[in-house]
Every structure is written in C-alpha cells, then in structure tokens.
Amino acid sequence: MFRDATEKDHQDHRNLQAFTSLLTLVEALSTITEQTEHAHTGGENVPPITLAEAGQAFADITQQVLECKYVGVFVLDPPDECQRLLACSGLGPKEAVSLRDDTTGVPLAAYVNQTIVAQLHTDQVVTIDLDSEPFLSTSHTRGARYRLVAPMMRRGKLCGLFTIARANQEHRPIQNAYTSQEKALARGIARLATQIIERVSLLQERAESRAKELEFQETTRRYEDCLSTASHELRTPLTTIKGNLQLSQRRIGALVRHAEQFPETLAGLQRVEQPMREALQNFGRLERMISEMLDYSRIQADKFILRKQICNLVDIAKHAAEDARKELEPRPIVLNLPPQEDVPVYGDKDRIGDVIHNYLTNAHKYSPTGHPIEINLSVEKTLARVSVRDEGTGIPLEAQEHIWKRFYRAPGVEVQEHSLSDSNLGLGLYLCQEIIELHDGQVGVQSIPGQGSTFWFTLDLAERPNLSPSST
Ligand code: ADP
C-alpha cells in the first residue's frame, strides 16, 4: 500500500497529528458541556450557555486546532433544510455578517448541486469548489475557494453542516485540496458538534421547562394569596349583611304576627318574607364557600391550626347527627354507635366534626330525598372508624381515585335538586383528607354507581388518663 517506509512514517505522523487534534478538541469541548450542565442544573449565578455560545466555542476551538481560514457550523432547519449559521470562527466581523446574510434561510438545495446534497444526506464528507457551484457567485468564497463540508447527522438524518475553509493560496487541485486524514478529522469533529449541539439544546429545553414550572408555581402562589385575602376581606362585610338580614327577618316575623287582622298588610309582609329566606339561604352557601376557601388557603400556606386534645368520638358523632337532622330535615339520619360510650381520640373535635358534617352534606347532595343516610361508628382493636353511607348516585370507578383532589368534581355525578344552593367548589373532600391526615388517620370511599357510597375515615384510639365522658 505504501511505496516506501518514509511515506508510511509520514502517513503515521499525519494520523497521529489528526488523532491528537481530535483529542485536544474533545478535552476543550468537555469544559463547554461541564459549564453548560453546571449552569442548567442550578449552578449558583452561572448564566446558562446558549446554543449559539456553545456553537461559537466549538468553532473557535476547531479553528485553533486545525490550520484553516475559517470554520462554520450551520444548522439545517426543517422542512426545507434552510441554513442557519450557528457560529463561525476565523472571519472578520464584516465577512462573518456577509456569510450569515448569504446563507440564512437559504435551502441547502439552493446553495449546492443535487449530487452534493445527496452525498451529504448519505453521511459523506464532500469538498466543494465554490467557484464552480452553479448557485453561487465568486464573491461568496471569501478567499477560500475549496470548502470541506462534513454532514452533521442526528438519528440518521442530516441536521447540520460543519465546514472548514482553507485559504486560496494553499490550493491544490480539488481532489488534493484536503487530505483523507483531514476529511476523517472533519467527520469526527462534525459528530462531536452534533453531540454538543444536541446536549446543549436538551439542557436548554430542560432549563426552559424548569423556568416555566417556577413561573407556574409563582402564579399559583399569587393566586392563592389573592384567594386568601379576598376570602378574609369578604368575611367581615358578609357577616354584617347576614346579621342585618336575620334582624330584618325577625322584625318581619314579629310584624306578621301583629298584622293578622290586616289581610293586605299581612300579604305584603309575606311577600317580603320569601325573598328574605332565599337571601339567607344563599348567604349560607356563600359562607360555606368562603370558609372552604379560607381553610384551603390556610392549608396551602401551612397555617391550618388544629386544637388537639383527647375527645370522645361518640359525642362528636352524636352532635353531627343532631345538626344534620335539623339542617337536612326531613332526611332520615340513622346513627349506629358501638357498645362503649367513650371512644377517645386525640384531635381537634371541631375539625373532626367538620369532616363528618362534610360527608353528611355530600351524602345529602348526591342522594334522593327520603332515602336514609347512615352514620356508623365502630372500634376495631386500636382503631376507631367513622363511615357515612348513602343510597345515592354513587361514583364512577375511574373518578373514585380523583375525588380527594382539590377542585375535582366527578363527571356525570349531578347534585340533587334539593341541594342546588350548596357549595360545590370541589374542595370539601380535599379538606376532609387534609384534616384526617393531619390527625395521622386515613380516609377512603367504597361506592357502586347507582347503589350509593360509603365515605369513611379512621383514627387511632387515644389513651385517656382520666375516663370522663364529659371531657370533649
Ligand atoms: P363538591 O363541593 O363538589 O361536593 P367534594 O370535594 O365534597 O366537592 O366532592 C368531590 C366530588 O366527589 C363531588 O363533586 C362529587 O362528584 C363526588 N362526591 C362526593 N361525595 C359524594 C357522594 N356521597 N355521592 C356521590 N358523589 C360524591
């Protein structure tokens, strides 16, 4: 293959040189990716390296390692493989601008002939004589007529070009313009360039999605702050209006009692009574919504305060059942208690009562009037279990795992006519779960669509130092 030993030595020397150049390049490039990675993984105050900066560093290093007039790195944008100069090194500022202007947005097929395009597509390194390319004028050579172009391939597809241009005076005939070692080196460098570009752009995408996530978190925080402020500010005026409405309702009631012998006045007063009742009902709904939103924002801000003490779950269940009987009349409410009178748990009795109340209002909201709602309290070993069973619409299986999420409302589960004025923010069960989990307990549901639902929670039994049932 080699004519003599000198030629072989010469060849070995060039191979070694090419290999050393490639190693130097790899070493230099690893610092770019390390910096980039550091910046993108939250390195303190290090601005992230952009794709253009990485490309520029890459072109500069290559230009230093290889002796050539200039180095260019082009990205080919789909769908027409339009060229975009990512970076170039070795050209003066004016020449760099003119190279960018000449190439930006120009499809590859409008720049070089079809044979070259085909060669690049099949991952071949080509030498281009810019003087003879039909689509270019000689002014485009920038004193470097022969250009060595290596394709940048990503998953088997052409995605960019890596070009090296040697100055004119070094020109030999085109076939000798670049040696096979230089071509191999160009191919190796183009592969490295692809890796770098891909890595930097991945890191950039990751940084962008992290920035979006942070922005989303910030927006959510502001939204929750606003919700909390609005709920607080609404509470005071609403309480005053509600007080005035209740007072007016009582006064109208008294006037009605005194106006029995004046039929016209009586009818007039009764006409006012009805809208007054409705207004108060709507107030109840507003109050519940505001209280849910306040609790929600307190939980989000870690400001949800529980007043825990040892309390009797039997008493809590009894109170909840009594309140429900008044509130949900004429709905039958059945309460099943365990044999023992004291079921001590360590917790906030008002908040545990809120959970039972919420289960009960949901059972009422989602089941037809007349069907009973059952509250069961039982004790098993060291665990107390409270459940609320209804004979309502039930919950589709696929919705059951989502119902504890904030603002979730199961599709197709309609609120019954009698509860249309209730709060339906989709926060109730979320708050129940939070409250029970803050007591180290568990919540759950069993439901068969069309047959009803049983919502339950469990709490650890507490040891009562002083067994007095009145201590709740
Ligand atoms: P909402 O204010 O909408 O009632 P909740 O958080 O209390 O919010 O409940 C979430 C969703 O779970 C409800 O919108 C409803 O679809 C479903 N759900 C809750 N309780 C019942 C129940 N007893 N029967 C049927 N569906 C229920």
Short mmCIF file of C-alpha atoms and ligand atoms in Angstrom, two decimals:
data_model
loop_
_atom_site.label_atom_id
_atom_site.label_comp_id
_atom_site.label_asym_id
_atom_site.label_seq_id
_atom_site.Cartn_x
_atom_site.Cartn_y
_atom_site.Cartn_z
CA MET A 1 0.00 0.00 0.00
CA PHE A 2 2.86 2.42 0.86
CA ARG A 3 5.59 2.97 -1.64
CA ASP A 4 8.34 3.24 0.97
CA ALA A 5 8.96 3.49 4.69
CA THR A 6 9.24 7.30 4.55
CA GLU A 7 5.77 7.62 3.11
CA LYS A 8 4.43 5.28 5.80
CA ASP A 9 6.17 7.35 8.50
CA HIS A 10 4.71 10.46 7.01
CA GLN A 11 1.26 8.88 6.97
CA ASP A 12 1.62 7.71 10.60
CA HIS A 13 2.72 11.18 11.57
CA ARG A 14 -0.36 12.73 9.95
CA ASN A 15 -2.63 10.16 11.57
CA LEU A 16 -1.08 10.92 14.92
CA GLN A 17 -1.50 14.63 14.31
CA ALA A 18 -5.16 14.18 13.40
CA PHE A 19 -5.73 11.99 16.41
CA THR A 20 -4.03 14.48 18.73
CA SER A 21 -6.12 17.31 17.26
CA LEU A 22 -9.29 15.36 17.91
CA LEU A 23 -8.24 14.61 21.50
CA THR A 24 -7.39 18.26 22.14
CA LEU A 25 -10.79 19.18 20.78
CA VAL A 26 -12.62 16.62 22.93
CA GLU A 27 -10.78 17.86 26.01
CA ALA A 28 -11.61 21.50 25.26
CA LEU A 29 -15.24 20.66 24.47
CA SER A 30 -15.79 18.77 27.69
CA THR A 31 -15.29 22.08 29.52
CA ILE A 32 -18.14 23.65 27.48
CA THR A 33 -20.56 20.87 28.38
CA GLU A 34 -19.48 20.83 32.02
CA GLN A 35 -20.07 24.58 32.29
CA THR A 36 -23.39 24.25 30.50
CA GLU A 37 -24.53 21.39 32.65
CA HIS A 38 -23.49 23.22 35.81
CA ALA A 39 -25.39 26.32 34.72
CA HIS A 40 -28.51 24.35 33.84
CA THR A 41 -28.59 22.29 36.98
CA GLY A 42 -28.83 25.38 39.11
CA GLY A 43 -25.16 26.34 39.48
CA GLU A 44 -25.12 29.46 41.58
CA ASN A 45 -25.41 32.58 39.41
CA VAL A 46 -23.80 30.99 36.34
CA PRO A 47 -25.72 32.22 33.30
CA PRO A 48 -26.68 29.24 31.10
CA ILE A 49 -24.67 28.85 27.91
CA THR A 50 -26.84 29.30 24.86
CA LEU A 51 -26.75 27.08 21.82
CA ALA A 52 -25.09 29.89 19.83
CA GLU A 53 -22.42 30.35 22.52
CA ALA A 54 -21.71 26.62 22.62
CA GLY A 55 -21.52 26.55 18.81
CA GLN A 56 -19.17 29.54 18.86
CA ALA A 57 -16.87 27.98 21.45
CA PHE A 58 -16.87 24.83 19.36
CA ALA A 59 -15.99 26.70 16.14
CA ASP A 60 -13.23 28.69 17.91
CA ILE A 61 -11.63 25.58 19.35
CA THR A 62 -11.75 23.79 15.99
CA GLN A 63 -10.25 26.76 14.24
CA GLN A 64 -7.39 26.83 16.72
CA VAL A 65 -6.76 23.09 16.40
CA LEU A 66 -6.98 22.94 12.59
CA GLU A 67 -4.99 25.30 10.47
CA CYS A 68 -7.61 26.87 8.24
CA LYS A 69 -9.03 30.24 7.26
CA TYR A 70 -12.39 29.72 8.82
CA VAL A 71 -14.76 27.22 10.35
CA GLY A 72 -18.52 27.40 10.10
CA VAL A 73 -21.26 25.49 11.90
CA PHE A 74 -24.68 25.52 10.23
CA VAL A 75 -27.95 24.13 11.46
CA LEU A 76 -30.41 22.94 8.80
CA ASP A 77 -33.96 23.83 9.75
CA PRO A 78 -36.89 21.73 8.55
CA PRO A 79 -38.81 21.42 6.33
CA ASP A 80 -36.55 22.71 3.51
CA GLU A 81 -33.18 22.31 5.22
CA CYS A 82 -32.78 26.07 5.37
CA GLN A 83 -29.34 27.01 6.56
CA ARG A 84 -28.82 28.88 9.79
CA LEU A 85 -25.30 29.91 10.72
CA LEU A 86 -24.88 28.86 14.31
CA ALA A 87 -21.29 30.00 14.61
CA CYS A 88 -18.21 30.80 12.61
CA SER A 89 -14.63 31.42 13.54
CA GLY A 90 -11.70 32.94 11.68
CA LEU A 91 -13.63 35.53 9.68
CA GLY A 92 -13.55 39.25 10.34
CA PRO A 93 -16.81 40.85 11.58
CA LYS A 94 -17.85 42.06 8.09
CA GLU A 95 -17.13 38.72 6.44
CA ALA A 96 -18.99 36.90 9.20
CA VAL A 97 -22.03 39.12 8.65
CA SER A 98 -21.91 38.56 4.89
CA LEU A 99 -21.61 34.78 5.39
CA ARG A 100 -24.65 34.90 7.67
CA ASP A 101 -26.62 37.05 5.19
CA ASP A 102 -25.73 34.80 2.26
CA THR A 103 -26.77 31.62 3.98
CA THR A 104 -29.58 32.40 6.43
CA GLY A 105 -32.87 30.92 5.27
CA VAL A 106 -31.36 29.57 2.05
CA PRO A 107 -32.31 25.90 1.50
CA LEU A 108 -29.34 23.60 1.06
CA ALA A 109 -30.62 22.59 -2.38
CA ALA A 110 -30.46 26.24 -3.49
CA TYR A 111 -26.85 26.51 -2.41
CA VAL A 112 -25.09 23.45 -3.79
CA ASN A 113 -25.91 20.97 -6.53
CA GLN A 114 -28.02 17.84 -6.17
CA THR A 115 -25.08 15.41 -6.17
CA ILE A 116 -23.56 17.19 -3.19
CA VAL A 117 -26.91 17.28 -1.40
CA ALA A 118 -27.28 13.53 -1.96
CA GLN A 119 -23.74 12.85 -0.71
CA LEU A 120 -24.33 14.87 2.44
CA HIS A 121 -27.57 13.00 3.03
CA THR A 122 -25.69 9.73 2.89
CA ASP A 123 -23.22 10.94 5.50
CA GLN A 124 -20.33 11.60 3.12
CA VAL A 125 -17.77 14.34 3.59
CA VAL A 126 -17.52 16.47 0.42
CA THR A 127 -15.14 19.02 -0.96
CA ILE A 128 -16.90 21.87 -2.69
CA ASP A 129 -15.35 24.14 -5.25
CA LEU A 130 -17.28 27.32 -4.65
CA ASP A 131 -16.13 28.75 -7.99
CA SER A 132 -17.91 26.04 -9.90
CA GLU A 133 -21.09 25.80 -7.85
CA PRO A 134 -23.88 27.00 -10.15
CA PHE A 135 -25.83 28.71 -7.37
CA LEU A 136 -23.04 30.88 -6.03
CA SER A 137 -21.02 33.82 -7.27
CA THR A 138 -17.26 34.03 -6.67
CA SER A 139 -17.71 36.79 -4.13
CA HIS A 140 -19.01 34.10 -1.79
CA THR A 141 -15.72 32.29 -1.49
CA ARG A 142 -14.26 34.81 0.99
CA GLY A 143 -10.76 33.98 -0.18
CA ALA A 144 -11.34 30.27 0.42
CA ARG A 145 -12.44 28.55 -2.73
CA TYR A 146 -12.47 24.93 -1.61
CA ARG A 147 -14.61 24.11 1.30
CA LEU A 148 -14.64 20.86 3.19
CA VAL A 149 -18.17 20.08 4.31
CA ALA A 150 -18.96 17.33 6.81
CA PRO A 151 -22.58 16.38 7.44
CA MET A 152 -23.98 16.53 10.96
CA MET A 153 -26.31 13.56 11.33
CA ARG A 154 -28.90 13.13 14.05
CA ARG A 155 -30.68 9.77 14.24
CA GLY A 156 -29.66 9.07 10.63
CA LYS A 157 -30.95 12.43 9.34
CA LEU A 158 -28.99 15.40 8.10
CA CYS A 159 -29.41 18.21 10.64
CA GLY A 160 -26.44 20.48 10.11
CA LEU A 161 -23.17 21.15 8.31
CA PHE A 162 -19.72 21.53 9.62
CA THR A 163 -17.47 23.38 7.19
CA ILE A 164 -13.77 24.08 7.07
CA ALA A 165 -12.31 26.52 4.56
CA ARG A 166 -8.65 26.76 3.76
CA ALA A 167 -7.16 29.96 2.27
CA ASN A 168 -6.81 30.17 -1.55
CA GLN A 169 -3.04 30.27 -1.72
CA GLU A 170 -2.86 26.80 -0.26
CA HIS A 171 -4.97 25.45 -3.07
CA ARG A 172 -4.09 22.38 -4.96
CA PRO A 173 -6.37 20.67 -7.47
CA ILE A 174 -9.72 20.00 -5.86
CA GLN A 175 -9.07 16.30 -5.34
CA ASN A 176 -5.96 17.22 -3.31
CA ALA A 177 -7.45 20.22 -1.52
CA TYR A 178 -7.98 18.21 1.65
CA THR A 179 -6.25 15.01 2.65
CA SER A 180 -8.14 11.89 3.63
CA GLN A 181 -6.98 12.44 7.23
CA GLU A 182 -8.44 15.92 7.19
CA LYS A 183 -11.69 14.53 5.85
CA ALA A 184 -11.78 11.87 8.56
CA LEU A 185 -10.99 14.52 11.12
CA ALA A 186 -13.77 16.76 9.78
CA ARG A 187 -16.21 13.86 10.02
CA GLY A 188 -15.16 13.17 13.63
CA ILE A 189 -15.47 16.83 14.55
CA ALA A 190 -18.90 17.08 12.88
CA ARG A 191 -20.09 14.14 15.01
CA LEU A 192 -18.80 15.84 18.11
CA ALA A 193 -20.52 19.06 17.09
CA THR A 194 -23.80 17.18 16.74
CA GLN A 195 -23.40 15.72 20.22
CA ILE A 196 -22.60 19.10 21.73
CA ILE A 197 -25.49 20.85 19.99
CA GLU A 198 -27.91 18.12 20.96
CA ARG A 199 -26.76 18.14 24.56
CA VAL A 200 -26.85 21.90 24.92
CA SER A 201 -30.27 22.14 23.33
CA LEU A 202 -31.59 19.40 25.63
CA LEU A 203 -30.21 21.24 28.63
CA GLN A 204 -31.72 24.45 27.31
CA GLU A 205 -35.12 22.79 26.93
CA ARG A 206 -34.81 21.45 30.45
CA ALA A 207 -33.91 24.91 31.76
CA GLU A 208 -36.84 26.45 29.89
CA SER A 209 -39.31 23.94 31.27
CA ARG A 210 -37.89 24.49 34.77
CA ALA A 211 -38.34 28.25 34.28
CA LYS A 212 -41.93 27.66 33.18
CA GLU A 213 -42.55 25.45 36.20
CA LEU A 214 -41.16 28.13 38.52
CA GLU A 215 -43.34 30.73 36.83
CA PHE A 216 -46.36 28.46 37.25
CA GLN A 217 -45.56 27.96 40.95
CA GLU A 218 -45.23 31.71 41.39
CA THR A 219 -48.56 32.35 39.63
CA THR A 220 -50.24 29.68 41.78
CA ARG A 221 -48.79 31.25 44.91
CA ARG A 222 -50.04 34.71 43.90
CA TYR A 223 -53.45 33.24 43.05
CA GLU A 224 -53.65 31.53 46.43
CA ASP A 225 -52.56 34.72 48.23
CA CYS A 226 -55.26 36.61 46.39
CA LEU A 227 -57.83 33.92 47.24
CA SER A 228 -56.88 34.10 50.88
CA THR A 229 -57.01 37.92 51.02
CA ALA A 230 -60.31 38.04 49.15
CA SER A 231 -61.85 35.42 51.46
CA HIS A 232 -60.70 37.30 54.58
CA GLU A 233 -61.92 40.62 53.30
CA LEU A 234 -65.28 39.24 52.23
CA ARG A 235 -65.97 37.66 55.58
CA THR A 236 -66.47 40.84 57.63
CA PRO A 237 -68.96 42.66 55.34
CA LEU A 238 -70.83 39.41 54.72
CA THR A 239 -71.21 38.77 58.44
CA THR A 240 -72.66 42.28 58.86
CA ILE A 241 -75.07 41.85 55.95
CA LYS A 242 -76.13 38.45 57.25
CA GLY A 243 -76.74 39.92 60.74
CA ASN A 244 -78.88 42.69 59.23
CA LEU A 245 -80.83 40.21 57.13
CA GLN A 246 -81.52 37.99 60.15
CA LEU A 247 -82.61 41.02 62.15
CA SER A 248 -84.94 42.15 59.36
CA GLN A 249 -86.32 38.62 59.12
CA ARG A 250 -87.08 38.55 62.84
CA ARG A 251 -88.75 42.01 62.67
CA ILE A 252 -90.86 40.98 59.70
CA GLY A 253 -91.85 37.80 61.61
CA ALA A 254 -92.98 39.95 64.55
CA LEU A 255 -94.91 42.29 62.22
CA VAL A 256 -96.59 39.26 60.58
CA ARG A 257 -97.79 38.10 63.99
CA HIS A 258 -99.29 41.55 64.72
CA ALA A 259 -100.82 42.00 61.29
CA GLU A 260 -103.18 39.04 61.34
CA GLN A 261 -106.25 41.24 61.39
CA PHE A 262 -104.99 43.34 58.45
CA PRO A 263 -105.06 40.93 55.45
CA GLU A 264 -103.50 43.34 52.94
CA THR A 265 -100.57 44.23 55.19
CA LEU A 266 -100.15 40.55 56.04
CA ALA A 267 -99.99 39.56 52.34
CA GLY A 268 -97.45 42.33 51.68
CA LEU A 269 -95.27 41.21 54.58
CA GLN A 270 -95.44 37.57 53.47
CA ARG A 271 -94.28 38.60 50.00
CA VAL A 272 -91.15 40.09 51.60
CA GLU A 273 -90.57 37.05 53.82
CA GLN A 274 -89.93 34.63 50.97
CA PRO A 275 -87.09 36.54 49.20
CA MET A 276 -85.61 37.21 52.64
CA ARG A 277 -85.49 33.47 53.33
CA GLU A 278 -83.86 32.85 49.95
CA ALA A 279 -81.32 35.59 50.54
CA LEU A 280 -80.37 33.97 53.85
CA GLN A 281 -80.08 30.56 52.19
CA ASN A 282 -77.74 31.99 49.59
CA PHE A 283 -75.78 33.59 52.36
CA GLY A 284 -75.33 30.19 53.94
CA ARG A 285 -73.89 28.96 50.66
CA LEU A 286 -71.56 31.95 50.36
CA GLU A 287 -70.40 31.43 53.93
CA ARG A 288 -69.61 27.77 53.31
CA MET A 289 -67.71 28.62 50.13
CA ILE A 290 -65.69 31.31 51.86
CA SER A 291 -64.93 29.09 54.81
CA GLU A 292 -63.77 26.30 52.42
CA MET A 293 -61.58 28.76 50.52
CA LEU A 294 -60.12 30.11 53.77
CA ASP A 295 -59.34 26.61 55.04
CA TYR A 296 -57.85 25.76 51.67
CA SER A 297 -55.57 28.79 51.66
CA ARG A 298 -54.56 28.13 55.28
CA ILE A 299 -53.56 24.58 54.35
CA GLN A 300 -51.60 25.83 51.33
CA ALA A 301 -49.79 28.38 53.49
CA ASP A 302 -49.15 25.83 56.28
CA LYS A 303 -51.25 27.96 58.60
CA PHE A 304 -54.01 25.49 59.32
CA ILE A 305 -54.16 25.33 63.09
CA LEU A 306 -55.59 22.34 64.94
CA ARG A 307 -56.53 22.50 68.60
CA LYS A 308 -55.90 18.93 69.61
CA GLN A 309 -56.96 17.34 72.84
CA ILE A 310 -58.37 13.98 73.85
CA CYS A 311 -62.01 13.94 72.80
CA ASN A 312 -64.83 11.42 72.56
CA LEU A 313 -65.74 10.37 69.03
CA VAL A 314 -69.16 9.19 70.27
CA ASP A 315 -70.05 12.77 71.29
CA ILE A 316 -68.69 14.19 68.03
CA ALA A 317 -70.79 11.71 66.00
CA LYS A 318 -73.90 12.46 68.09
CA HIS A 319 -73.52 16.23 67.57
CA ALA A 320 -73.01 15.77 63.85
CA ALA A 321 -76.14 13.59 63.62
CA GLU A 322 -78.25 16.11 65.60
CA ASP A 323 -77.08 19.03 63.45
CA ALA A 324 -77.75 17.05 60.27
CA ARG A 325 -81.27 16.11 61.39
CA LYS A 326 -82.09 19.82 61.83
CA GLU A 327 -80.25 21.02 58.77
CA LEU A 328 -81.29 18.29 56.31
CA GLU A 329 -84.85 17.76 57.51
CA PRO A 330 -86.88 15.66 56.55
CA ARG A 331 -83.97 13.37 55.60
CA PRO A 332 -83.79 10.30 57.89
CA ILE A 333 -80.40 10.20 59.64
CA VAL A 334 -79.52 6.91 61.34
CA LEU A 335 -76.71 6.80 63.88
CA ASN A 336 -75.15 3.45 64.82
CA LEU A 337 -72.83 3.60 67.81
CA PRO A 338 -70.53 0.99 69.36
CA PRO A 339 -71.39 -0.53 72.77
CA GLN A 340 -68.81 1.61 74.59
CA GLU A 341 -69.78 5.19 75.47
CA ASP A 342 -66.31 6.57 75.19
CA VAL A 343 -64.20 6.31 72.05
CA PRO A 344 -61.26 8.57 72.83
CA VAL A 345 -59.15 10.02 70.04
CA TYR A 346 -56.53 12.76 70.17
CA GLY A 347 -57.60 15.56 67.86
CA ASP A 348 -59.47 18.77 67.12
CA LYS A 349 -63.11 17.89 67.84
CA ASP A 350 -64.48 20.75 65.72
CA ARG A 351 -62.42 19.76 62.70
CA ILE A 352 -63.28 16.05 63.06
CA GLY A 353 -66.93 17.16 63.33
CA ASP A 354 -66.45 19.19 60.12
CA VAL A 355 -65.32 16.02 58.32
CA ILE A 356 -68.44 14.08 59.39
CA HIS A 357 -70.58 17.09 58.51
CA ASN A 358 -68.99 17.24 55.07
CA TYR A 359 -69.57 13.53 54.44
CA LEU A 360 -73.19 14.03 55.54
CA THR A 361 -73.87 17.07 53.33
CA ASN A 362 -72.32 15.23 50.39
CA ALA A 363 -74.50 12.19 51.08
CA HIS A 364 -77.50 14.56 51.12
CA LYS A 365 -76.31 16.40 47.99
CA TYR A 366 -75.89 13.26 45.93
CA SER A 367 -78.81 11.07 47.04
CA PRO A 368 -82.56 11.45 46.54
CA THR A 369 -84.68 12.82 49.41
CA GLY A 370 -86.39 10.20 51.53
CA HIS A 371 -83.50 7.72 51.39
CA PRO A 372 -81.79 7.39 54.76
CA ILE A 373 -78.21 8.37 55.48
CA GLU A 374 -76.39 6.19 57.97
CA ILE A 375 -73.56 7.21 60.30
CA ASN A 376 -71.60 4.29 61.72
CA LEU A 377 -69.01 4.49 64.45
CA SER A 378 -67.10 1.33 65.25
CA VAL A 379 -63.97 0.33 67.09
CA GLU A 380 -61.57 -2.33 65.98
CA LYS A 381 -58.51 -3.07 68.09
CA THR A 382 -56.68 0.27 68.31
CA LEU A 383 -58.62 1.99 65.55
CA ALA A 384 -61.86 3.99 65.51
CA ARG A 385 -63.75 4.05 62.22
CA VAL A 386 -66.45 6.50 61.19
CA SER A 387 -68.41 5.98 58.00
CA VAL A 388 -71.31 7.74 56.29
CA ARG A 389 -73.41 5.65 53.93
CA ASP A 390 -75.91 6.93 51.39
CA GLU A 391 -78.17 5.32 48.80
CA GLY A 392 -77.38 7.88 46.14
CA THR A 393 -75.95 8.08 42.65
CA GLY A 394 -72.62 6.51 43.58
CA ILE A 395 -69.32 7.45 41.96
CA PRO A 396 -67.91 6.00 38.71
CA LEU A 397 -64.89 3.78 39.39
CA GLU A 398 -62.48 5.90 37.33
CA ALA A 399 -63.48 9.03 39.31
CA GLN A 400 -63.05 7.43 42.73
CA GLU A 401 -59.28 7.93 42.88
CA HIS A 402 -59.60 11.61 41.94
CA ILE A 403 -62.38 12.81 44.25
CA TRP A 404 -59.91 13.73 47.03
CA LYS A 405 -58.06 16.13 44.76
CA ARG A 406 -58.74 19.82 45.16
CA PHE A 407 -61.39 21.29 42.86
CA TYR A 408 -62.22 17.86 41.42
CA ARG A 409 -65.85 17.10 40.66
CA ALA A 410 -66.80 13.70 39.30
CA PRO A 411 -68.24 14.00 35.78
CA GLY A 412 -71.82 12.76 35.47
CA VAL A 413 -72.49 12.94 39.24
CA GLU A 414 -75.25 15.52 39.49
CA VAL A 415 -76.18 17.47 42.61
CA GLN A 416 -79.79 16.65 43.61
CA GLU A 417 -82.44 19.32 43.19
CA HIS A 418 -82.75 19.93 46.97
CA SER A 419 -79.05 20.87 47.30
CA LEU A 420 -78.57 23.14 44.33
CA SER A 421 -77.80 26.05 46.63
CA ASP A 422 -74.92 24.22 48.38
CA SER A 423 -71.22 24.97 47.98
CA ASN A 424 -69.89 22.95 45.05
CA LEU A 425 -66.30 24.06 44.78
CA GLY A 426 -64.89 20.55 44.78
CA LEU A 427 -62.90 21.37 47.93
CA GLY A 428 -64.87 19.50 50.61
CA LEU A 429 -63.26 16.07 50.29
CA TYR A 430 -59.81 17.58 49.78
CA LEU A 431 -60.20 19.40 53.11
CA CYS A 432 -61.54 16.22 54.80
CA GLN A 433 -58.50 14.28 53.67
CA GLU A 434 -56.11 17.03 54.82
CA ILE A 435 -57.78 17.23 58.23
CA ILE A 436 -57.74 13.47 58.78
CA GLU A 437 -54.16 13.13 57.57
CA LEU A 438 -53.13 15.92 59.96
CA HIS A 439 -54.52 13.57 62.63
CA ASP A 440 -52.44 10.67 61.23
CA GLY A 441 -55.65 8.98 60.10
CA GLN A 442 -56.87 7.64 56.77
CA VAL A 443 -59.84 8.36 54.51
CA GLY A 444 -61.50 6.27 51.83
CA VAL A 445 -64.61 5.51 49.87
CA GLN A 446 -66.49 2.45 48.65
CA SER A 447 -69.03 3.15 46.01
CA ILE A 448 -71.06 1.29 43.43
CA PRO A 449 -72.55 3.52 40.75
CA GLY A 450 -76.32 3.55 41.07
CA GLN A 451 -76.27 1.98 44.54
CA GLY A 452 -74.69 4.61 46.76
CA SER A 453 -71.45 5.42 48.52
CA THR A 454 -69.79 4.91 51.89
CA PHE A 455 -67.22 7.51 52.86
CA TRP A 456 -65.08 6.61 55.87
CA PHE A 457 -62.14 7.71 57.97
CA THR A 458 -60.11 6.04 60.70
CA LEU A 459 -58.27 7.50 63.67
CA ASP A 460 -56.03 5.90 66.26
CA LEU A 461 -57.63 5.40 69.63
CA ALA A 462 -56.06 7.53 72.34
CA GLU A 463 -55.37 6.58 75.90
CA ARG A 464 -57.48 8.64 78.21
CA PRO A 465 -55.72 9.29 81.52
CA ASN A 466 -58.99 10.37 83.12
CA LEU A 467 -62.01 8.47 81.78
CA SER A 468 -64.60 11.20 81.99
CA PRO A 469 -67.11 11.22 79.10
CA SER A 470 -67.74 14.97 79.54
CA SER A 471 -64.21 15.86 78.56
CA THR A 472 -64.96 16.58 74.87
P1 ADP B 1 -68.25 19.27 45.99
O1 ADP B 1 -68.20 20.61 46.63
O2 ADP B 1 -68.27 19.31 44.51
O3 ADP B 1 -69.29 18.38 46.58
P2 ADP B 1 -66.32 17.49 47.26
O4 ADP B 1 -64.85 17.64 47.36
O5 ADP B 1 -67.09 17.41 48.53
O6 ADP B 1 -66.82 18.67 46.34
O7 ADP B 1 -66.63 16.19 46.41
C1 ADP B 1 -65.92 16.00 45.20
C2 ADP B 1 -66.75 15.22 44.21
O8 ADP B 1 -66.94 13.88 44.68
C3 ADP B 1 -68.16 15.76 44.06
O9 ADP B 1 -68.17 16.81 43.11
C4 ADP B 1 -68.92 14.54 43.60
O10 ADP B 1 -68.74 14.38 42.22
C5 ADP B 1 -68.22 13.39 44.32
N1 ADP B 1 -68.92 13.00 45.58
C6 ADP B 1 -68.62 13.35 46.84
N2 ADP B 1 -69.44 12.76 47.72
C7 ADP B 1 -70.30 12.01 47.00
C8 ADP B 1 -71.38 11.13 47.34
N3 ADP B 1 -71.76 10.93 48.59
N4 ADP B 1 -72.02 10.53 46.31
C9 ADP B 1 -71.64 10.70 45.02
N5 ADP B 1 -70.62 11.52 44.65
C10 ADP B 1 -69.95 12.16 45.62
#
